[in-house]
Coordinates of C-alpha atoms and ligand atoms in Angstrom, one line a residue:
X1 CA 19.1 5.0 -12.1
X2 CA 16.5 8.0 -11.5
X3 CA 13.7 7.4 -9.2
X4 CA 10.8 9.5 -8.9
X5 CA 8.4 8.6 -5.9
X6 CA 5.1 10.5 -5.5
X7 CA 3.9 9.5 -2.2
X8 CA 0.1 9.4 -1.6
X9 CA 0.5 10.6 2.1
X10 CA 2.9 13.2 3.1
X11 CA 3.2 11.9 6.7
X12 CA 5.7 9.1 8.0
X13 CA 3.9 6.2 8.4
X14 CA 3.9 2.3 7.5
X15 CA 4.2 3.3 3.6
X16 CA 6.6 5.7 3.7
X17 CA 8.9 3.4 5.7
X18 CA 8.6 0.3 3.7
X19 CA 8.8 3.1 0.3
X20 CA 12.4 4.2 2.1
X21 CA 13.4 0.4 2.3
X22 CA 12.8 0.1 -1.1
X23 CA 14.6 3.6 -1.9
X24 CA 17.6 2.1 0.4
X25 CA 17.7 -1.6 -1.4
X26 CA 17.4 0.6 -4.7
X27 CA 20.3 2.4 -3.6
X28 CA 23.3 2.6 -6.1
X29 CA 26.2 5.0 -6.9
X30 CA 24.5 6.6 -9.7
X31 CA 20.5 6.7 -7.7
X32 CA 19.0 10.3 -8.6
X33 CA 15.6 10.0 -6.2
X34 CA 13.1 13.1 -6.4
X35 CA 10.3 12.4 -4.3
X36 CA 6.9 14.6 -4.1
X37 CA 4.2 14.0 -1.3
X38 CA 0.5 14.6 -1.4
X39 CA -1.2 16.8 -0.6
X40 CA 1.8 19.4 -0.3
X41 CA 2.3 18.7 -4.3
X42 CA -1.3 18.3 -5.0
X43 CA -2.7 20.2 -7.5
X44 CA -6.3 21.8 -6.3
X45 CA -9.6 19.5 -7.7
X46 CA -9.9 19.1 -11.2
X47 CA -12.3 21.6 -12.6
X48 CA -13.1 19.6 -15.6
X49 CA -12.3 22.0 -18.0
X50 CA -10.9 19.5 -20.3
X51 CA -8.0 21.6 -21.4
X52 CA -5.4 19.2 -20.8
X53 CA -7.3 17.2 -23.3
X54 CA -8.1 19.4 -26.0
X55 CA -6.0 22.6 -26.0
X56 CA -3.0 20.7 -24.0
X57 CA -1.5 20.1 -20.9
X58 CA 0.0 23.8 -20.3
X59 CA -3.6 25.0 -20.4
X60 CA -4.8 23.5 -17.4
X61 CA -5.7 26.1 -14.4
X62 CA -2.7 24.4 -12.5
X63 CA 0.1 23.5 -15.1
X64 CA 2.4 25.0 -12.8
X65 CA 1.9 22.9 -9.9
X66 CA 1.4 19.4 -11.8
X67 CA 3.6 19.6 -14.6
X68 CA 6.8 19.7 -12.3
X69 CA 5.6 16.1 -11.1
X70 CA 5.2 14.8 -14.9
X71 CA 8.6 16.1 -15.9
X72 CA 10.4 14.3 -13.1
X73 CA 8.1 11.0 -14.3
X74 CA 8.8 11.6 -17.8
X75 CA 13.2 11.4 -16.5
X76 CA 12.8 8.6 -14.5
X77 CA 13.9 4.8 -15.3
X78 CA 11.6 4.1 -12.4
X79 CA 8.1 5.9 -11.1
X80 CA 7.1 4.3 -7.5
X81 CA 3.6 5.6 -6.3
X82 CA 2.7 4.8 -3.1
X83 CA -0.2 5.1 -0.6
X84 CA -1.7 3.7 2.6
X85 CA -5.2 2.2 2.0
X86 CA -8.5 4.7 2.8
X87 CA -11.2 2.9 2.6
X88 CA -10.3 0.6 0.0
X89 CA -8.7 2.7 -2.4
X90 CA -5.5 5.3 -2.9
X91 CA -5.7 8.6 -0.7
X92 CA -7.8 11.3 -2.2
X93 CA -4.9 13.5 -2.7
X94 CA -2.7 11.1 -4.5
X95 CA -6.2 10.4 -7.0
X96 CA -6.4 14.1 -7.6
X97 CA -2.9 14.3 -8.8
X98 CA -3.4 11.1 -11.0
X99 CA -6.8 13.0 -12.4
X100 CA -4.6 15.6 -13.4
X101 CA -2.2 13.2 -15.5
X102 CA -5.5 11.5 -17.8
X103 CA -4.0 13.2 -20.8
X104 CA -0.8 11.0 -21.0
X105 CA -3.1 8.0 -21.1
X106 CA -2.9 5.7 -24.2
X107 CA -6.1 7.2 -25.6
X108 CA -4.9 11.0 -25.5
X109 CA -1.3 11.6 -25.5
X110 CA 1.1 8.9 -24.0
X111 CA 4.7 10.3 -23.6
X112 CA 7.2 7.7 -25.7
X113 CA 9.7 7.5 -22.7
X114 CA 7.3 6.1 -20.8
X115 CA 7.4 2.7 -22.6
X116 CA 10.6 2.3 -21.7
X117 CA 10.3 2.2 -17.8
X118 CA 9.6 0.3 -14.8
X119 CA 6.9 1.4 -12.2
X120 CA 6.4 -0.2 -8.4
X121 CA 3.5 0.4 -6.3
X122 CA 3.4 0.5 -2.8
X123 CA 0.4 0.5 -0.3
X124 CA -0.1 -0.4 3.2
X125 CA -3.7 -1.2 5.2
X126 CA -4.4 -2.0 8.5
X127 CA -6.8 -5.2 7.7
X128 CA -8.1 -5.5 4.2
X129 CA -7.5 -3.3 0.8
X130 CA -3.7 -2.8 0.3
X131 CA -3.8 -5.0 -2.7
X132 CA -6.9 -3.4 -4.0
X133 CA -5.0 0.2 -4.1
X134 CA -1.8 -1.7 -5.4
X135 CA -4.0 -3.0 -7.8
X136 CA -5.1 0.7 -8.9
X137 CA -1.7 2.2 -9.2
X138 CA -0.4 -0.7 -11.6
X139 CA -3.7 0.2 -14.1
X140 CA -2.5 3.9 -14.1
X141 CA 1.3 2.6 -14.9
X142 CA -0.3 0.2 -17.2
X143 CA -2.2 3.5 -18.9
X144 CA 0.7 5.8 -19.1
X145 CA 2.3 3.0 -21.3
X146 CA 4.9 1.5 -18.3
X147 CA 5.3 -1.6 -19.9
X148 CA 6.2 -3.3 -16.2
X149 CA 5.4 -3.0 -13.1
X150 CA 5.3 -4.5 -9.4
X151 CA 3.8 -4.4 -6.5
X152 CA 4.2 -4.3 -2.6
X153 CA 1.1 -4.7 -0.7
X154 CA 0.7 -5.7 2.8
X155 CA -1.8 -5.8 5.1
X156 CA -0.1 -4.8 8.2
X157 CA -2.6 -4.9 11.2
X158 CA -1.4 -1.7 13.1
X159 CA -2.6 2.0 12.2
X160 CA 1.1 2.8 12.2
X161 CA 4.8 2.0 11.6
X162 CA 5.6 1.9 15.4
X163 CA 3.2 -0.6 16.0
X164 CA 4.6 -3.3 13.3
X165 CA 6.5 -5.7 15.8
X166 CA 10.4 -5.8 15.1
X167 CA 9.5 -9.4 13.6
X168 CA 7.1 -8.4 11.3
X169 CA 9.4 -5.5 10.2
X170 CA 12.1 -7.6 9.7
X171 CA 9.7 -10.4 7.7
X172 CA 8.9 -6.7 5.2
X173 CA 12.5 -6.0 5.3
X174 CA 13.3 -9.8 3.5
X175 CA 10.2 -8.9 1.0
X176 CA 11.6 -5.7 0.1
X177 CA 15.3 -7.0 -0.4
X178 CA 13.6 -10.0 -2.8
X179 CA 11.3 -7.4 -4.7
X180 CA 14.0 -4.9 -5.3
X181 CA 16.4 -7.1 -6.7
X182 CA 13.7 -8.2 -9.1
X183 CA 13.5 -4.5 -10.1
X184 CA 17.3 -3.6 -10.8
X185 CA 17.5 -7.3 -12.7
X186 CA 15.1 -5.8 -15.2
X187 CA 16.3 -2.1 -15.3
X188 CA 16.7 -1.0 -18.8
X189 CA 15.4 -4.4 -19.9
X190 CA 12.0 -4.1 -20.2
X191 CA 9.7 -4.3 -23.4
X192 CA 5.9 -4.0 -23.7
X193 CA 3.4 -7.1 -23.6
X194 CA 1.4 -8.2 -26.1
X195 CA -1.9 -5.9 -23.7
X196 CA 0.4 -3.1 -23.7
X197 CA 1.0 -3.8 -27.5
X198 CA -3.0 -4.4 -28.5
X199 CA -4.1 -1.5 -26.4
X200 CA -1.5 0.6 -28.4
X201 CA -2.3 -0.4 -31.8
X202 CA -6.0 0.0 -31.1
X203 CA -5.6 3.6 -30.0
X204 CA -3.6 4.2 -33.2
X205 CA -7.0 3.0 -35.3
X206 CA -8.9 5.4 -33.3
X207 CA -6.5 8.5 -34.1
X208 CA -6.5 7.7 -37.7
X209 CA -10.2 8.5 -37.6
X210 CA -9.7 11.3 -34.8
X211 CA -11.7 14.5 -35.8
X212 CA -12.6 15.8 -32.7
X213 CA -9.2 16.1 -30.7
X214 CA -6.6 17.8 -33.2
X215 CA -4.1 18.1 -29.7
X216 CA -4.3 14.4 -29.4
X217 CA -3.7 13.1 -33.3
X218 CA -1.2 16.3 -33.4
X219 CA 0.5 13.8 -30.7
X220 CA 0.3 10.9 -32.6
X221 CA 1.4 12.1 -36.3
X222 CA 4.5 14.1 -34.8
X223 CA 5.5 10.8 -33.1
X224 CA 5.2 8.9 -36.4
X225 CA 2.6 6.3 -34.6
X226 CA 0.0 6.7 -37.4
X227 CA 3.1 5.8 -39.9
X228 CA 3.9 2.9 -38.7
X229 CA 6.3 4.0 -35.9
X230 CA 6.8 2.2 -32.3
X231 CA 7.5 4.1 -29.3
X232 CA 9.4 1.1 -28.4
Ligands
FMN301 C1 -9.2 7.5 6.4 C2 -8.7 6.1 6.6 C3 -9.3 5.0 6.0 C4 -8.7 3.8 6.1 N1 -9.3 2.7 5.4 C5 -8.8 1.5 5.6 C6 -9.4 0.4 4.9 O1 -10.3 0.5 4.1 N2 -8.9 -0.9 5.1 C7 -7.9 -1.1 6.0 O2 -7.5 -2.2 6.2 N3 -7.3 0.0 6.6 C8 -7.7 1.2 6.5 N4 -7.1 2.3 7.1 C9 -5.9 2.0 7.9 C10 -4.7 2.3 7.1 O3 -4.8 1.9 5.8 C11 -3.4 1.5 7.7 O4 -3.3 1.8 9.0 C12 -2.2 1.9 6.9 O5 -1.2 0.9 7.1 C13 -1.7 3.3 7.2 O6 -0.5 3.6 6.5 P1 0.4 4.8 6.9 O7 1.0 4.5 8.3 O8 1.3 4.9 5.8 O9 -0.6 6.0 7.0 C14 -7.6 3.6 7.0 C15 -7.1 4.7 7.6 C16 -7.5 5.9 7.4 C17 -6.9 7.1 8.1

């Protein structure tokens, strides 16, 4: 199985710890794991330019530094994002990178492998928002066209991994070990929803009628979608 991971944080806290238990209960002979951390792979701010949109992705000021991420998403059977909770959403770095990938949402340019894969997303907080940033990730999974996802999300009560009592570590460790056989059951199983499905179709109606993003229905014809074809 290939794992990507883009963490949201590059330092070695609560989320990077319980990510790494998941990596571990993941673990098989054939695991292929490329991780990234932000901000070290952070692309700079958007600029807005649009380019990705409208002239495509290798047109953006900073192609180079985001598209290594997106190929290693494209490989994977899994994608795990992770991050700890600032104020109530992802880290800033981990949404910049994410900015950078709104052209492989259903409405632009979705890549097919995508609706073949599993995503899991990770985030810590010390009282209140973990599931809120959970929450966020799945919608970008769900946008990409990930057909599944999970989520870990726990509100741990410390501001870092070496204040989590052994007890309550070992509590996360039992979580993990459920969640991440629930993954590997499903590997190579999954299939889209009936949302993932509608939301599809509908975007297929609105490139038949596309005449203001020629990148995007270029997408969509050379994929066969507006004749009928399924990327799944
Ligand atoms: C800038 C910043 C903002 C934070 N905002 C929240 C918050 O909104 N809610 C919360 O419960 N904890 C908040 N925290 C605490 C962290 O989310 C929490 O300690 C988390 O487990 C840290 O994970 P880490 O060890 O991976 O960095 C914040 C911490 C920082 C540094």
């Amino acid at each position: 199985m290939k794992i990507a991971v883009i963490h949201g944080q590059q330092h070695k806290g609560s989320t990077y710890n319980i990510t790494k238990l998941f990596l571990n209960k993941l673990a098989g002979e054939n695991r292929e794991i490329v991780e990234f951390f932000m901000p070290r792979d952070t692309p700079p701010s958007c600029v807005g330019c649009c380019n990705c949109f409208m002239k495509g992705e290798l047109k953006c000021p900073h192609a180079e530094i985001v598209q290594p991420v997106v190929r290693a998403i494209e490989e994977a059977d899994l994608v795990i994002l992770d991050s700890p909770c600032y104020v109530l959403g992802m880290t800033g770095q981990l949404k910049t990178f994410l900015d950078h990938m709104g052209y492989r949402w259903m409405p632009h340019r979705p890549h097919p492998q995508m609706f073949r894969k599993i995503g899991l997303a990770v985030s810590t907080a010390a009282g209140a928002g973990a599931k809120k940033v959970t929450k966020e990730l799945r919608r970008h999974f769900f946008y990409w066209g990930i057909p599944k996802s999970f989520s870990y999300a726990k509100n741990i009560r410390a501001t870092n991994w070496e204040m989590v009592p052994a007890k309550k570590k070992a509590r996360i460790e039992k979580e993990v070990t459920r969640l991440a056989a629930k993954i590997l059951k499903r590997q190579g199983k999954v299939k889209p929803g009936m949302k993932t499905k509608a939301i599809f179709k509908l975007m297929g109606l609105m490139q038949k009628s596309n005449d203001w993003n020629p990148a995007d229905r270029e997408h969509w014809v050379k994929n066969g979608w507006l004749s009928g074809k399924n990327p799944w």
